[in-house]
Amino acid sequence: MSSSSSSEEFQTIFDTAIACVQMAEQTYNVVCNNAAASSQRRTRRYICRNREEANQRLVQDYFAENATYQGYYFRRRFRMLKGLFERIVEDVTRECSFFQQRYDTRGTPGFTPLQKCTVALRQLAYGIPPDALDESFRMSARIARDSLHFFCKTVIQFYGPKYLRKPTRNNILQLQAHHASVHGFPGMLGSLDCLHWAWENCPTAYHGQFTRACFFGSPGSINDINVLNRSLIFNNIYDGSALDSSFQVRGTPYKYGYYLVDGIYPEYAVFVKSFIAPHGSRRKKFKRAQERARKDVERAFGALKKRWFILKKPAAYLGEEKLQEIMYTCLILHNMIIEDEGRAICAFDEEETIPETQPI
């Protein structure tokens, strides 16, 4: 009796073990099938881009002591001198943690500040999409987009108060003296014009809001008057808190300076338009002189578009805020390059009180 009962217990234990093994095999097969299905659904793949080698190549090409591309080639591809770019990289890295090099949990180093700032500048200078930089800089499209976004925000935050400032009293005197000596217009502060930047992904709700009558068919082109109505640049003149920029012409005093504009601008006291159909030699001479002086702003916008090709192509970004950040960044960098090359009209004085900056 004892031998038969022990054999039955052994058979029961054996059958239980077999059932557990079968259940384990079934569970394993289910897990493997789910993993295979999830891997098939996953579209994102990890690519070993070897970012360290890309950084070494970038340093050897442009930033080493005996760099491959120096002087003219650096100025052409970075749109500025090497000293200015290195100063911008240093300031941006100090102000924004995104540009600081980090290490992941495996100890792999991330992209260097030079790589991220160079990628951001290439997008501004050449107007290329972010994924086009993967082969040369070994950087994904997401990191390239983030580099441009954080670069623009940091440049505006750090350099905006200086290079997008309102003119001080000393700046006004320098502007008036310059335009009086070059163009012969006393009291002139400059010229105003518009820069048309097409918006490729303009939302349907915005269509037609920023177009003039002669530019229908190019959604997103900005109109002078619409921009002026949205701007705060002349609010101080409206409320009487603008800085005194008085001057005299033939004994007649004027309180504020003026800007040369074309006929599309409204009838403001600070806007001086040319005659549509001038009669007489004096009016014809004034019209020619004004049109000759207004070529400065046309050339300025032309230089801005050739320097930053992103403004020459239709904007592919969805948000209006990002477009504004890109435009402000291009203007700030343009002013910095002019100052660095010694071609700025107004010298910046740190001891002089700067009026409160308002967006244009």
Short mmCIF file of N, CA, C and O in Angstrom, two decimals, residues 80 84-85 87-88 91 155 158-160 162-163 307 329-342 344:
data_model
loop_
_atom_site.label_atom_id
_atom_site.label_comp_id
_atom_site.label_asym_id
_atom_site.label_seq_id
_atom_site.Cartn_x
_atom_site.Cartn_y
_atom_site.Cartn_z
N MET A 80 29.88 86.06 -40.01
CA MET A 80 30.52 86.96 -39.05
C MET A 80 31.95 86.49 -38.83
O MET A 80 32.34 85.40 -39.26
N LEU A 84 33.65 87.18 -32.99
CA LEU A 84 32.28 87.48 -32.61
C LEU A 84 31.49 86.21 -32.38
O LEU A 84 30.71 86.11 -31.41
N PHE A 85 31.65 85.22 -33.23
CA PHE A 85 30.91 83.96 -33.06
C PHE A 85 31.32 83.26 -31.77
O PHE A 85 30.47 82.74 -31.04
N ARG A 87 32.39 84.64 -29.09
CA ARG A 87 31.81 85.40 -27.97
C ARG A 87 30.32 85.07 -27.81
O ARG A 87 29.82 84.94 -26.69
N ILE A 88 29.60 84.93 -28.92
CA ILE A 88 28.19 84.57 -28.86
C ILE A 88 28.01 83.18 -28.26
O ILE A 88 27.13 82.96 -27.42
N ASP A 91 28.54 83.39 -24.49
CA ASP A 91 27.42 84.03 -23.78
C ASP A 91 26.18 83.15 -23.77
O ASP A 91 25.50 83.02 -22.75
N VAL A 155 19.44 84.61 -27.50
CA VAL A 155 20.00 85.81 -28.13
C VAL A 155 19.10 87.02 -27.88
O VAL A 155 19.57 88.11 -27.55
N PHE A 158 19.33 87.99 -24.07
CA PHE A 158 20.62 88.50 -23.60
C PHE A 158 21.06 89.75 -24.36
O PHE A 158 21.55 90.72 -23.76
N TYR A 159 20.88 89.76 -25.69
CA TYR A 159 21.36 90.88 -26.50
C TYR A 159 20.27 91.87 -26.89
O TYR A 159 20.58 92.96 -27.36
N GLY A 160 19.00 91.48 -26.71
CA GLY A 160 17.91 92.36 -27.13
C GLY A 160 17.92 93.73 -26.49
O GLY A 160 17.72 94.74 -27.18
N LYS A 162 20.21 95.62 -25.72
CA LYS A 162 21.23 96.50 -26.30
C LYS A 162 21.02 96.74 -27.78
O LYS A 162 21.08 97.88 -28.25
N TYR A 163 20.74 95.69 -28.54
CA TYR A 163 20.70 95.80 -29.99
C TYR A 163 19.29 95.97 -30.56
O TYR A 163 19.14 96.12 -31.77
N ARG A 307 22.10 87.83 -46.15
CA ARG A 307 22.89 87.31 -45.03
C ARG A 307 22.17 86.18 -44.31
O ARG A 307 22.79 85.20 -43.91
N THR A 329 16.02 87.69 -33.97
CA THR A 329 17.39 87.17 -33.90
C THR A 329 18.21 87.62 -35.09
O THR A 329 19.39 88.00 -34.94
N CYS A 330 17.64 87.59 -36.28
CA CYS A 330 18.36 88.04 -37.48
C CYS A 330 18.71 89.52 -37.37
O CYS A 330 19.82 89.94 -37.74
N LEU A 331 17.80 90.33 -36.84
CA LEU A 331 18.07 91.76 -36.69
C LEU A 331 19.17 92.00 -35.66
O LEU A 331 20.06 92.84 -35.87
N ILE A 332 19.12 91.28 -34.55
CA ILE A 332 20.14 91.45 -33.52
C ILE A 332 21.51 91.05 -34.04
O ILE A 332 22.50 91.77 -33.86
N LEU A 333 21.60 89.90 -34.68
CA LEU A 333 22.88 89.45 -35.22
C LEU A 333 23.39 90.40 -36.29
O LEU A 333 24.60 90.66 -36.39
N HIS A 334 22.49 90.93 -37.10
CA HIS A 334 22.87 91.91 -38.13
C HIS A 334 23.50 93.15 -37.49
O HIS A 334 24.55 93.63 -37.92
N ASN A 335 22.87 93.65 -36.44
CA ASN A 335 23.41 94.83 -35.75
C ASN A 335 24.74 94.51 -35.06
O ASN A 335 25.64 95.36 -35.02
N MET A 336 24.86 93.31 -34.52
CA MET A 336 26.12 92.93 -33.89
C MET A 336 27.26 92.83 -34.90
O MET A 336 28.40 93.23 -34.61
N ILE A 337 26.96 92.31 -36.08
CA ILE A 337 28.00 92.20 -37.10
C ILE A 337 28.45 93.58 -37.58
O ILE A 337 29.65 93.84 -37.76
N ILE A 338 27.48 94.48 -37.76
CA ILE A 338 27.83 95.84 -38.18
C ILE A 338 28.70 96.52 -37.13
O ILE A 338 29.69 97.18 -37.45
N GLU A 339 28.34 96.36 -35.87
CA GLU A 339 29.13 96.97 -34.80
C GLU A 339 30.52 96.34 -34.71
O GLU A 339 31.52 97.04 -34.52
N ASP A 340 30.60 95.03 -34.87
CA ASP A 340 31.89 94.34 -34.77
C ASP A 340 32.82 94.75 -35.90
O ASP A 340 34.05 94.78 -35.72
N GLU A 341 32.26 95.06 -37.05
CA GLU A 341 33.08 95.46 -38.20
C GLU A 341 33.31 96.96 -38.26
O GLU A 341 33.90 97.47 -39.21
N GLY A 342 32.83 97.70 -37.26
CA GLY A 342 33.09 99.13 -37.18
C GLY A 342 32.27 99.97 -38.14
O GLY A 342 32.70 101.08 -38.49
N ALA A 344 28.88 100.75 -37.50
CA ALA A 344 27.67 101.23 -36.81
C ALA A 344 27.68 102.75 -36.74
O ALA A 344 28.73 103.38 -36.53
#
